[in-house]
CSV table of C-alpha atoms in Angstrom, one decimal:
chain,number,residue,atom,x,y,z
A,1,MET,CA,-10.6,-5.9,-27.7
A,2,ARG,CA,-7.7,-4.7,-25.5
A,3,TYR,CA,-6.8,-1.1,-25.8
A,4,GLY,CA,-3.1,-0.3,-25.4
A,5,MET,CA,-0.5,2.3,-26.2
A,6,VAL,CA,3.0,2.2,-27.7
A,7,ILE,CA,5.4,5.0,-26.8
A,8,ASP,CA,8.4,5.3,-29.1
A,9,LEU,CA,11.3,6.5,-27.0
A,10,LYS,CA,13.3,7.4,-30.2
A,11,ARG,CA,10.7,9.9,-31.0
A,12,CYS,CA,10.0,11.3,-27.6
A,13,ILE,CA,11.7,14.6,-26.9
A,14,SER,CA,10.3,15.0,-23.4
A,15,CYS,CA,8.5,18.2,-24.3
A,16,TYR,CA,5.8,17.4,-21.7
A,17,ALA,CA,3.0,18.1,-24.3
A,18,CYS,CA,1.4,14.9,-23.2
A,19,GLN,CA,1.4,16.0,-19.6
A,20,VAL,CA,0.0,19.4,-20.4
A,21,ALA,CA,-2.6,18.0,-22.8
A,22,CYS,CA,-3.7,15.5,-20.1
A,23,LYS,CA,-4.0,18.2,-17.5
A,24,SER,CA,-6.0,20.3,-19.8
A,25,GLU,CA,-8.3,17.5,-20.9
A,26,ASN,CA,-8.9,16.2,-17.4
A,27,ALA,CA,-8.6,19.5,-15.4
A,28,THR,CA,-6.6,17.8,-12.8
A,29,PRO,CA,-5.7,19.8,-9.7
A,30,PRO,CA,-2.1,20.6,-8.6
A,31,ALA,CA,0.0,17.5,-7.6
A,32,VAL,CA,-2.2,15.2,-9.7
A,33,LEU,CA,-0.6,14.0,-13.0
A,34,TYR,CA,-2.4,11.2,-14.9
A,35,ALA,CA,0.5,11.5,-17.4
A,36,TRP,CA,4.0,12.4,-16.5
A,37,ALA,CA,7.6,11.8,-17.5
A,38,PHE,CA,10.2,10.0,-15.4
A,39,ARG,CA,13.6,11.5,-15.9
A,40,GLU,CA,16.9,9.9,-14.8
A,41,GLU,CA,20.5,10.8,-15.3
A,42,GLN,CA,22.6,7.7,-16.2
A,43,GLY,CA,26.3,7.1,-16.4
A,44,GLU,CA,29.1,9.6,-15.8
A,45,TYR,CA,30.9,12.1,-18.0
A,46,PRO,CA,31.8,11.6,-20.8
A,47,HIS,CA,29.2,8.8,-21.2
A,48,ALA,CA,26.4,10.5,-19.2
A,49,ARG,CA,22.9,10.9,-20.6
A,50,GLN,CA,19.4,11.6,-19.5
A,51,VAL,CA,16.6,9.1,-19.9
A,52,TYR,CA,13.0,10.2,-20.3
A,53,LEU,CA,10.2,7.8,-19.8
A,54,PRO,CA,6.7,9.0,-20.4
A,55,MET,CA,4.3,7.3,-17.9
A,56,LEU,CA,0.6,6.8,-17.5
A,57,CYS,CA,-1.7,4.1,-16.1
A,58,ASN,CA,-0.6,0.9,-17.8
A,59,HIS,CA,-4.1,-0.5,-17.9
A,60,CYS,CA,-2.7,-3.9,-17.0
A,61,ASP,CA,-4.2,-7.1,-18.3
A,62,GLU,CA,-3.6,-8.6,-14.8
A,63,PRO,CA,-4.0,-5.4,-12.7
A,64,SER,CA,-2.9,-5.8,-9.1
A,65,CYS,CA,-4.9,-2.7,-8.2
A,66,VAL,CA,-8.1,-4.5,-9.1
A,67,ASP,CA,-7.3,-7.5,-6.9
A,68,VAL,CA,-6.6,-5.4,-3.8
A,69,CYS,CA,-9.6,-3.0,-4.1
A,70,PRO,CA,-12.0,-4.0,-1.3
A,71,THR,CA,-15.1,-2.4,-2.8
A,72,GLY,CA,-14.8,-3.2,-6.5
A,73,ALA,CA,-14.4,0.5,-7.3
A,74,THR,CA,-11.4,-0.3,-9.4
A,75,HIS,CA,-12.3,-2.7,-12.2
A,76,LYS,CA,-11.3,-3.7,-15.7
A,77,ARG,CA,-13.8,-3.2,-18.4
A,78,ASP,CA,-14.6,-6.4,-20.3
A,79,GLU,CA,-15.2,-4.7,-23.6
A,80,ASP,CA,-11.9,-2.9,-24.0
A,81,GLY,CA,-9.6,-3.8,-21.0
A,82,ILE,CA,-9.4,-0.3,-19.7
A,83,VAL,CA,-9.0,-0.1,-15.9
A,84,VAL,CA,-11.4,2.4,-14.4
A,85,ILE,CA,-12.4,3.7,-11.0
A,86,ASP,CA,-16.0,4.1,-9.9
A,87,ALA,CA,-15.7,7.2,-7.6
A,88,ASP,CA,-19.0,6.4,-6.0
A,89,LYS,CA,-17.6,3.1,-4.7
A,90,CYS,CA,-14.1,4.2,-3.8
A,91,VAL,CA,-13.6,4.6,0.0
A,92,GLY,CA,-10.2,6.1,-0.2
A,93,CYS,CA,-8.3,3.2,1.4
A,94,ARG,CA,-5.4,3.7,-1.1
A,95,ALA,CA,-4.6,0.0,-1.3
A,96,CYS,CA,-4.6,0.3,-5.1
A,97,MET,CA,-1.9,3.0,-4.8
A,98,THR,CA,0.5,0.7,-2.9
A,99,ALA,CA,-0.2,-2.1,-5.3
A,100,CYS,CA,0.5,-0.1,-8.5
A,101,PRO,CA,4.1,-0.4,-9.6
A,102,TYR,CA,3.7,2.4,-12.1
A,103,HIS,CA,2.8,5.2,-9.7
A,104,ALA,CA,-0.3,5.9,-11.8
A,105,ARG,CA,-2.7,6.7,-9.1
A,106,TYR,CA,-3.4,9.8,-7.0
A,107,TYR,CA,-5.4,10.3,-3.9
A,108,LEU,CA,-7.4,13.6,-4.0
A,109,ASP,CA,-7.4,14.7,-0.4
A,110,HIS,CA,-8.9,18.1,-1.1
A,111,ILE,CA,-9.4,20.4,-4.0
A,112,ARG,CA,-7.2,23.4,-4.3
A,113,GLY,CA,-6.5,25.7,-7.2
A,114,TYR,CA,-3.4,26.7,-9.0
A,115,TYR,CA,-3.4,30.2,-7.6
A,116,PRO,CA,-3.2,30.0,-3.8
A,117,GLY,CA,-5.2,32.6,-1.9
A,118,GLU,CA,-7.1,33.6,-5.0
A,119,GLY,CA,-9.8,30.9,-5.1
A,120,LEU,CA,-10.6,28.8,-8.1
A,121,THR,CA,-10.5,30.2,-11.6
A,122,PRO,CA,-13.7,29.8,-13.7
A,123,TYR,CA,-11.9,27.0,-15.6
A,124,GLU,CA,-11.0,25.2,-12.4
A,125,GLN,CA,-14.6,25.6,-11.0
A,126,VAL,CA,-16.0,23.8,-14.0
A,127,GLY,CA,-13.2,21.3,-14.4
A,128,TYR,CA,-13.0,20.2,-10.8
A,129,GLU,CA,-16.7,19.2,-10.8
A,130,ARG,CA,-15.4,16.0,-12.4
A,131,HIS,CA,-13.2,15.2,-9.4
A,132,ASN,CA,-14.2,13.6,-6.1
A,133,THR,CA,-12.3,14.3,-2.9
A,134,GLY,CA,-11.5,11.4,-0.7
A,135,THR,CA,-11.1,9.1,-3.6
A,136,VAL,CA,-8.3,7.8,-5.9
A,137,GLU,CA,-8.0,8.9,-9.5
A,138,LYS,CA,-6.0,8.0,-12.5
A,139,CYS,CA,-5.8,7.9,-16.3
A,140,ASN,CA,-8.7,6.2,-18.1
A,141,PHE,CA,-7.3,6.5,-21.7
A,142,CYS,CA,-9.7,9.5,-22.1
A,143,LEU,CA,-12.8,7.4,-22.2
A,144,ASP,CA,-14.9,10.5,-23.1
A,145,ARG,CA,-12.8,11.1,-26.2
A,146,LEU,CA,-12.8,7.4,-27.1
A,147,GLY,CA,-16.6,7.6,-27.1
A,148,GLN,CA,-16.4,10.4,-29.6
A,149,GLY,CA,-14.1,8.4,-31.8
A,150,LYS,CA,-11.0,10.4,-30.9
A,151,GLU,CA,-7.7,9.3,-29.5
A,152,PRO,CA,-6.6,10.0,-25.9
A,153,ALA,CA,-5.4,13.6,-25.4
A,154,CYS,CA,-1.8,12.6,-24.9
A,155,VAL,CA,-1.7,10.7,-28.2
A,156,ALA,CA,-3.5,13.4,-30.2
A,157,ASN,CA,-1.2,16.2,-28.8
A,158,CYS,CA,2.2,14.5,-29.1
A,159,PRO,CA,4.1,16.7,-31.6
A,160,THR,CA,6.5,14.0,-32.5
A,161,VAL,CA,3.9,11.3,-32.9
A,162,ALA,CA,5.7,9.2,-30.3
A,163,ARG,CA,2.5,7.7,-29.0
A,164,THR,CA,0.3,5.2,-30.9
A,165,PHE,CA,-3.0,4.0,-29.5
A,166,GLY,CA,-5.0,0.9,-30.6
A,167,ASP,CA,-6.1,-2.6,-30.1
A,168,LEU,CA,-3.5,-5.0,-28.8
A,169,ASP,CA,-5.7,-8.0,-29.5
A,170,ASP,CA,-5.7,-7.2,-33.3
A,171,PRO,CA,-2.4,-8.5,-34.7
A,172,GLN,CA,-2.8,-6.2,-37.7
A,173,SER,CA,-3.3,-3.0,-35.6
A,174,GLU,CA,-0.6,-0.4,-35.7
A,175,VAL,CA,0.3,-0.9,-32.0
A,176,SER,CA,0.7,-4.7,-32.5
A,177,LEU,CA,2.8,-4.2,-35.7
A,178,LEU,CA,5.1,-1.6,-33.9
A,179,ILE,CA,5.6,-3.9,-30.9
A,180,HIS,CA,6.5,-6.8,-33.2
A,181,ARG,CA,8.7,-4.8,-35.6
A,182,ASP,CA,10.6,-2.6,-33.1
A,183,ALA,CA,10.9,-5.0,-30.2
A,184,GLY,CA,8.4,-3.2,-28.0
A,185,TYR,CA,8.7,-4.0,-24.3
A,186,GLN,CA,6.7,-3.5,-21.1
A,187,LEU,CA,7.9,-2.0,-17.9
A,188,LEU,CA,8.5,-4.4,-15.0
A,189,PRO,CA,7.2,-7.5,-16.8
A,190,GLU,CA,8.5,-9.6,-14.0
A,191,LEU,CA,5.8,-8.4,-11.7
A,192,GLY,CA,3.2,-10.2,-13.8
A,193,ASN,CA,0.8,-7.4,-14.4
A,194,ASN,CA,1.1,-7.7,-18.2
A,195,PRO,CA,0.7,-3.9,-18.8
A,196,SER,CA,-1.0,-2.6,-22.0
A,197,VAL,CA,1.6,0.2,-22.4
A,198,TYR,CA,4.6,-0.7,-24.5
A,199,TYR,CA,7.8,1.2,-25.1
A,200,LEU,CA,10.0,1.1,-28.2
A,201,PRO,CA,13.7,1.3,-27.3
A,202,ALA,CA,15.4,4.7,-27.5
A,203,GLU,CA,18.3,3.2,-29.3
A,204,ARG,CA,17.7,1.3,-32.6
A,205,LEU,CA,18.5,-2.4,-32.1
A,206,PRO,CA,21.1,-4.0,-34.3
A,207,LYS,CA,19.5,-5.8,-37.3
A,208,GLU,CA,20.0,-9.3,-35.9
A,209,PHE,CA,18.0,-8.5,-32.8
A,210,ARG,CA,15.0,-6.9,-34.7
B,1,MET,CA,4.6,25.7,-5.0
B,2,ASN,CA,3.1,23.9,-2.0
B,3,ARG,CA,4.6,21.0,-0.1
B,4,SER,CA,2.7,18.2,-1.7
B,5,THR,CA,3.6,19.4,-5.2
B,6,LEU,CA,7.3,19.6,-4.2
B,7,ILE,CA,7.2,16.1,-2.8
B,8,LEU,CA,5.5,14.8,-5.9
B,9,TYR,CA,8.1,16.4,-8.2
B,10,SER,CA,10.9,15.0,-6.1
B,11,ASP,CA,9.3,11.5,-6.2
B,12,LEU,CA,8.8,11.7,-10.0
B,13,GLU,CA,12.6,11.9,-10.4
B,14,ALA,CA,13.5,9.4,-7.6
B,15,VAL,CA,14.9,6.1,-8.9
B,16,TYR,CA,13.9,4.5,-5.6
B,17,ARG,CA,10.5,6.1,-4.9
B,18,PRO,CA,9.4,6.0,-1.3
B,19,GLU,CA,6.0,4.6,-0.5
B,20,ARG,CA,4.0,7.5,1.1
B,21,VAL,CA,0.3,6.7,1.0
B,22,TRP,CA,0.4,4.3,3.9
B,23,ALA,CA,3.2,6.0,5.7
B,24,GLU,CA,2.6,9.8,5.9
B,25,GLY,CA,0.0,12.2,7.2
B,26,ARG,CA,-3.3,10.5,8.1
B,27,ALA,CA,-1.7,7.1,7.4
B,28,VAL,CA,-0.5,7.1,11.1
B,29,ALA,CA,-4.2,6.3,11.8
B,30,LEU,CA,-3.8,3.2,9.5
B,31,VAL,CA,-0.7,2.1,11.3
B,32,LEU,CA,-2.4,2.6,14.7
B,33,ALA,CA,-5.5,0.7,13.5
B,34,HIS,CA,-3.4,-2.3,12.4
B,35,PHE,CA,-1.4,-2.2,15.6
B,36,LEU,CA,-4.5,-2.1,17.8
B,37,SER,CA,-6.4,-4.8,16.0
B,38,GLY,CA,-3.4,-7.1,16.0
B,39,ALA,CA,-2.7,-6.6,19.7
B,40,GLY,CA,-6.5,-7.0,20.4
B,41,ALA,CA,-6.6,-10.4,18.6
B,42,GLY,CA,-3.5,-11.4,20.5
B,43,ALA,CA,-5.0,-10.4,23.8
B,44,TRP,CA,-8.2,-12.3,23.0
B,45,LEU,CA,-6.2,-15.5,22.5
B,46,LEU,CA,-4.0,-15.0,25.6
B,47,GLY,CA,-7.0,-14.0,27.7
B,48,LEU,CA,-8.6,-17.3,26.8
B,49,LEU,CA,-5.4,-19.3,27.4
B,50,LEU,CA,-4.6,-17.6,30.7
B,51,ASP,CA,-8.3,-17.4,31.7
B,52,LEU,CA,-8.1,-13.7,32.4
B,53,ARG,CA,-11.4,-11.8,31.7
B,54,LEU,CA,-9.8,-8.4,32.0
B,55,VAL,CA,-7.4,-9.3,29.2
B,56,LEU,CA,-10.3,-10.5,27.1
B,57,ALA,CA,-11.9,-7.1,27.6
B,58,PHE,CA,-8.7,-5.4,26.7
B,59,GLY,CA,-8.6,-7.4,23.5
B,60,LEU,CA,-12.1,-6.6,22.5
B,61,ALA,CA,-11.6,-2.9,23.3
B,62,ALA,CA,-8.4,-2.8,21.2
B,63,VAL,CA,-10.1,-4.4,18.2
B,64,ILE,CA,-13.1,-2.0,18.4
B,65,LEU,CA,-10.8,1.0,18.9
B,66,GLY,CA,-8.7,-0.2,15.9
B,67,GLY,CA,-11.8,-0.4,13.7
B,68,ILE,CA,-12.8,3.2,14.7
B,69,VAL,CA,-9.3,4.5,14.1
B,70,HIS,CA,-9.2,2.8,10.8
B,71,LEU,CA,-12.2,4.8,9.7
B,72,ALA,CA,-10.2,8.0,10.3
B,73,PHE,CA,-7.8,7.0,7.6
B,74,LEU,CA,-10.4,6.5,4.9
B,75,GLY,CA,-11.4,9.2,2.4
B,76,HIS,CA,-15.0,8.2,2.8
B,77,PRO,CA,-15.6,6.5,6.1
B,78,GLU,CA,-19.3,6.6,5.6
B,79,ARG,CA,-18.8,4.1,2.8
B,80,ALA,CA,-16.7,1.7,4.9
B,81,TRP,CA,-19.4,-1.1,4.6
B,82,LYS,CA,-18.6,-1.3,0.9
B,83,MET,CA,-15.2,-2.7,1.9
B,84,MET,CA,-16.9,-6.0,2.5
B,85,MET,CA,-17.8,-6.5,-1.1
B,86,ARG,CA,-14.6,-8.2,-2.4
B,87,PRO,CA,-13.6,-11.0,0.0
B,88,GLN,CA,-12.8,-13.2,-2.9
B,89,SER,CA,-9.7,-11.2,-3.8
B,90,SER,CA,-9.1,-8.4,-1.2
B,91,TRP,CA,-7.4,-9.0,2.1
B,92,ILE,CA,-8.9,-5.7,3.3
B,93,SER,CA,-12.3,-7.1,2.7
B,94,ARG,CA,-11.4,-10.3,4.5
B,95,GLY,CA,-10.1,-8.3,7.4
B,96,LEU,CA,-13.3,-6.3,7.7
B,97,TRP,CA,-15.4,-9.4,7.6
B,98,SER,CA,-13.2,-10.9,10.4
B,99,MET,CA,-13.8,-7.8,12.5
B,100,VAL,CA,-17.5,-7.8,11.8
B,101,VAL,CA,-17.6,-11.5,13.0
B,102,PHE,CA,-15.3,-11.0,15.9
B,103,ILE,CA,-16.7,-7.9,17.6
B,104,PRO,CA,-20.3,-9.0,18.4
B,105,THR,CA,-19.4,-12.6,19.1
B,106,ALA,CA,-16.5,-11.7,21.4
B,107,ALA,CA,-18.7,-9.1,23.1
B,108,LEU,CA,-21.4,-11.8,23.7
B,109,TYR,CA,-18.9,-14.3,25.0
B,110,LEU,CA,-17.4,-11.7,27.3
B,111,ALA,CA,-20.8,-10.9,28.6
B,112,GLY,CA,-21.1,-14.6,29.6
B,113,ALA,CA,-17.6,-14.5,31.1
B,114,TYR,CA,-18.7,-11.6,33.3
B,115,GLY,CA,-21.8,-13.5,34.5
B,116,ALA,CA,-24.6,-12.6,32.1
B,117,TRP,CA,-24.9,-16.3,31.2
B,118,SER,CA,-22.8,-19.5,31.6
B,119,THR,CA,-19.7,-19.7,29.4
B,120,SER,CA,-20.4,-23.5,29.1
B,121,SER,CA,-23.8,-22.9,27.5
B,122,ALA,CA,-24.1,-23.9,23.8
B,123,PHE,CA,-24.7,-20.2,23.0
B,124,SER,CA,-21.5,-19.1,24.6
B,125,ILE,CA,-19.5,-21.9,22.9
B,126,VAL,CA,-20.9,-20.9,19.5
B,127,MET,CA,-19.9,-17.3,20.3
B,128,LEU,CA,-16.5,-18.5,21.4
B,129,VAL,CA,-15.9,-20.4,18.2
B,130,LEU,CA,-17.0,-17.6,16.0
B,131,SER,CA,-14.9,-15.1,17.9
B,132,LEU,CA,-11.9,-17.4,17.4
B,133,LEU,CA,-12.5,-17.5,13.7
B,134,GLY,CA,-12.8,-13.7,13.6
B,135,MET,CA,-9.6,-13.5,15.7
B,136,ALA,CA,-7.7,-15.7,13.3
B,137,GLY,CA,-8.8,-13.6,10.4
B,138,ILE,CA,-7.7,-10.4,12.2
B,139,PHE,CA,-4.3,-12.0,12.9
B,140,LEU,CA,-3.9,-13.0,9.2
B,141,TYR,CA,-5.2,-10.2,7.1
B,142,LYS,CA,-2.9,-7.3,8.1
B,143,GLY,CA,0.3,-9.1,6.9
B,144,PHE,CA,-1.3,-10.1,3.7
B,145,VAL,CA,-2.6,-6.6,3.0
B,146,TYR,CA,1.0,-5.6,2.7
B,147,ALA,CA,2.5,-8.8,1.4
B,148,VAL,CA,0.3,-8.8,-1.8
B,149,SER,CA,1.9,-5.5,-2.9
B,150,ARG,CA,4.5,-6.7,-5.5
B,151,ALA,CA,5.4,-3.1,-6.1
B,152,VAL,CA,7.0,-2.7,-2.7
B,153,PRO,CA,9.6,-5.5,-2.2
B,154,LEU,CA,10.1,-4.9,1.5
B,155,TRP,CA,6.4,-5.8,2.1
B,156,HIS,CA,6.2,-8.5,-0.6
B,157,SER,CA,7.6,-11.2,1.6
B,158,PRO,CA,6.1,-14.5,2.6
B,159,LEU,CA,7.5,-13.8,6.1
B,160,LEU,CA,5.6,-10.6,6.6
B,161,PRO,CA,2.2,-12.2,7.5
B,162,VAL,CA,3.9,-14.5,9.9
B,163,THR,CA,5.8,-11.6,11.5
B,164,TYR,CA,2.6,-9.7,11.9
B,165,ILE,CA,1.0,-12.7,13.6
B,166,ALA,CA,4.0,-12.8,16.0
B,167,ILE,CA,3.6,-9.1,16.6
B,168,GLY,CA,-0.1,-9.5,17.3
B,169,LEU,CA,0.8,-12.2,19.9
B,170,ARG,CA,3.4,-10.0,21.4
B,171,GLY,CA,0.9,-7.1,21.6
B,172,GLY,CA,-1.5,-9.5,23.3
B,173,ALA,CA,1.1,-10.7,25.7
B,174,ALA,CA,1.9,-7.0,26.5
B,175,LEU,CA,-1.8,-6.4,27.2
B,176,ALA,CA,-1.8,-9.6,29.3
B,177,LEU,CA,1.1,-8.2,31.4
B,178,ILE,CA,-0.9,-5.0,32.0
B,179,GLY,CA,-3.9,-7.1,32.9
B,180,LEU,CA,-1.9,-9.2,35.3
B,181,ALA,CA,-0.7,-6.0,37.0
B,182,PHE,CA,-4.4,-5.3,37.9
B,183,VAL,CA,-5.6,-8.8,38.8
B,184,ALA,CA,-2.6,-10.9,39.9
B,185,PRO,CA,0.7,-8.9,40.0
B,186,ASP,CA,2.5,-11.4,42.2
B,187,THR,CA,1.3,-14.6,40.4
B,188,GLU,CA,3.9,-17.4,40.4
B,189,SER,CA,2.9,-18.8,37.0
B,190,HIS,CA,4.7,-16.3,34.8
B,191,ALA,CA,2.6,-17.5,31.8
B,192,GLY,CA,2.1,-14.0,30.5
B,193,GLN,CA,5.9,-13.3,30.7
B,194,THR,CA,6.7,-16.6,28.9
B,195,TRP,CA,4.2,-15.8,26.1
B,196,TRP,CA,5.8,-12.4,25.7
B,197,LEU,CA,9.3,-13.8,25.5
B,198,ALA,CA,8.3,-16.4,23.0
B,199,ALA,CA,6.5,-13.9,20.8
B,200,THR,CA,9.4,-11.5,21.0
B,201,ALA,CA,11.9,-14.2,20.1
B,202,ALA,CA,9.7,-15.1,17.1
B,203,MET,CA,9.5,-11.5,16.0
B,204,ILE,CA,13.2,-11.0,16.2
B,205,PHE,CA,14.0,-14.3,14.4
B,206,LEU,CA,11.6,-13.4,11.6
B,207,PHE,CA,13.0,-9.9,11.2
B,208,VAL,CA,16.5,-11.2,11.1
B,209,LEU,CA,15.4,-13.9,8.6
B,210,GLU,CA,13.8,-11.2,6.4
B,211,LEU,CA,17.0,-9.2,6.6
B,212,ALA,CA,19.0,-12.2,5.4
B,213,MET,CA,16.6,-13.0,2.6
B,214,GLY,CA,16.3,-9.4,1.4
B,215,ARG,CA,19.8,-8.1,1.6
B,216,SER,CA,20.7,-9.1,-1.9
B,217,GLU,CA,17.7,-7.2,-3.4
B,218,SER,CA,18.5,-3.6,-4.1
B,219,THR,CA,15.1,-2.1,-3.2
B,220,ILE,CA,14.9,-4.0,0.0
B,221,SER,CA,18.5,-3.0,0.9
B,222,ARG,CA,17.5,0.6,0.3
B,223,SER,CA,14.5,0.2,2.6
B,224,LEU,CA,16.6,-1.4,5.3
B,225,ALA,CA,19.2,1.3,5.0
B,226,THR,CA,16.6,3.9,5.9
B,227,LEU,CA,15.9,1.8,9.0
B,228,ARG,CA,19.5,1.4,9.9
B,229,GLN,CA,20.9,4.9,9.2
B,230,GLY,CA,18.3,7.0,7.5
B,231,SER,CA,15.5,9.2,8.7
B,232,LEU,CA,13.8,6.3,10.5
B,233,ALA,CA,16.9,5.1,12.5
B,234,TRP,CA,16.1,6.9,15.7
B,235,ILE,CA,12.5,5.6,15.7
B,236,PHE,CA,13.8,2.1,15.0
B,237,PHE,CA,16.5,2.0,17.5
B,238,VAL,CA,14.8,4.0,20.3
B,239,GLY,CA,11.2,2.9,19.7
B,240,VAL,CA,11.6,-0.7,18.5
B,241,VAL,CA,14.9,-1.9,20.0
B,242,LEU,CA,15.2,0.1,23.3
B,243,LEU,CA,11.5,0.6,24.3
B,244,GLY,CA,10.1,-2.4,22.5
B,245,ILE,CA,12.6,-5.0,23.3
B,246,ILE,CA,15.4,-4.1,25.7
B,247,ILE,CA,13.4,-2.4,28.5
B,248,PRO,CA,10.5,-4.9,28.6
B,249,ALA,CA,12.8,-7.9,28.2
B,250,GLY,CA,14.9,-6.7,31.2
B,251,LEU,CA,11.7,-6.4,33.3
B,252,VAL,CA,10.2,-9.6,32.1
B,253,ILE,CA,13.3,-11.6,32.7
B,254,ALA,CA,13.8,-10.0,36.1
B,255,SER,CA,10.2,-11.0,37.1
B,256,TYR,CA,11.2,-14.7,37.0
B,257,ALA,CA,13.7,-14.0,39.8
B,258,ALA,CA,11.6,-11.5,41.9
B,259,SER,CA,8.3,-9.7,41.7
B,260,ILE,CA,8.6,-6.5,39.6
B,261,GLY,CA,5.3,-5.3,41.1
B,262,VAL,CA,2.4,-3.6,39.4
B,263,ALA,CA,4.5,-0.7,38.1
B,264,GLY,CA,7.0,-3.1,36.5
B,265,LEU,CA,4.4,-5.1,34.7
B,266,ILE,CA,2.6,-2.0,33.4
B,267,VAL,CA,5.9,-0.4,32.3
B,268,ALA,CA,6.9,-3.6,30.5
B,269,GLY,CA,3.5,-3.9,28.8
B,270,ILE,CA,3.3,-0.3,27.7
B,271,ALA,CA,7.0,-0.2,26.5
B,272,SER,CA,6.4,-3.3,24.4
B,273,LEU,CA,3.2,-1.9,22.9
B,274,VAL,CA,5.1,1.3,22.0
B,275,GLY,CA,7.8,-0.8,20.3
B,276,ASP,CA,5.2,-2.7,18.3
B,277,PHE,CA,3.6,0.5,17.1
B,278,ALA,CA,7.1,1.9,16.2
B,279,TYR,CA,7.9,-1.4,14.3
B,280,LYS,CA,4.8,-1.1,12.2
B,281,TYR,CA,5.3,2.6,11.5
B,282,CYS,CA,8.9,1.8,10.5
B,283,MET,CA,7.9,-1.0,8.2
B,284,ASN,CA,5.3,1.2,6.5
B,285,THR,CA,7.6,4.2,6.1
B,286,ALA,CA,10.6,2.2,4.9
B,287,GLY,CA,8.6,0.7,2.0
B,288,THR,CA,10.1,1.6,-1.3
B,289,TYR,CA,8.8,1.0,-4.8
B,290,VAL,CA,10.7,-1.2,-7.2
B,291,PRO,CA,12.5,1.1,-9.7
B,292,LEU,CA,10.8,1.7,-13.0
B,293,LEU,CA,14.0,1.5,-15.0
B,294,GLN,CA,15.8,-1.7,-14.5
B,295,ALA,CA,19.1,-2.5,-16.2
B,296,ARG,CA,18.3,-2.1,-19.8
B,297,ALA,CA,19.7,-0.5,-22.9
B,298,TYR,CA,17.6,2.6,-23.5
């Protein structure tokens, strides 16, 4: 089994619900975003447009972050292909951050709250117990939720159903069918990481290319 | 909103996102550590070639200091031993193994060189061979630590490991010049100066070659533009070019014609070392990630 995600850019309205749901689920401190949206302005008037690209850890099949990790803290799970970090093994060398082309990793130097000078809120006090300073963090496809039979928080909370989660190894899974039918593509495939997050083009392809 | 959040939001919208984790804040310790260990390995080699015990001691001290400074960069220095767990894939692991082999064996060989036992004894020879293996690993690993990062095209170059070996040798030659200032300032051989010139020429040649190879790649061009005219320009031109090359080159070349004395050798050595540190800092800071959005119909 290889878990993966398909993000349909035709459906994405860049409402940041995925980002907020992820922050809520994982109680990440300020300046730590496991899920985020890249925004770029392209072209010039009258042909200008904004491009939104929801991002998260791509849980690559050939993860460069795993190869460079000197302690084995970052590893890919055999059972489902999810790339995870063992915080007890991480020394905070940040080699994985320089190796990741998708900017999916964050180094937690110290814990601070969302309200400077007012200490941590009760929510933050509880939520931050899951975080370890001096280590690197990232998305793990909401492993806790998967264990309960639920989808990742960003998938479950997307109001336009732009995100689909499933098994890329199963040719009949919804993610595999979407990739095949709508010409799903990976980001930066030339780097050889074979990411498990696919995007469906924002513009519908002409019939002959489908 | 605090500074780190503002930087993050600016990075999230940057097409060419700068590499920051090995360039800013405490990452200066990482640059310093790589610089010190490289120069230390170079000094060990040149100390042996020039038969200068003081330079051997400089080399060992620089590698030890580099290791200590490296710890200052880690989020959990108390777990540093765990970095030896993945030599099969991680160049950081290989580098740590190299240092672990080098430091005790070099110390024991040096003890022999200072008279604790004969350097021609079997024990000393074994220590020498092991220290040379560790030294080779230290020379190699730093360049590869950066070169394996496909996400940062400036670093992902087959020339980078070779360049870092040349810089290590240059650092060693600079430490040899300082060592010569203390033990033989008026020596006629000029071997230290010749090594410095050779390593400097190699560094310049490799850098120019890298420029030529990378100029057609948009991300590398972006990185080089920050060196040439961006925020790093003054560090590059003052630190690397003036202090690191022009001033020591002038002194070293002059030393072939007439003695430049103790002060001249020390100034040349220190200026060269400052230039090497500035070069490594510039290369780390100029790193830019490959853009997420390539030319594609979205």
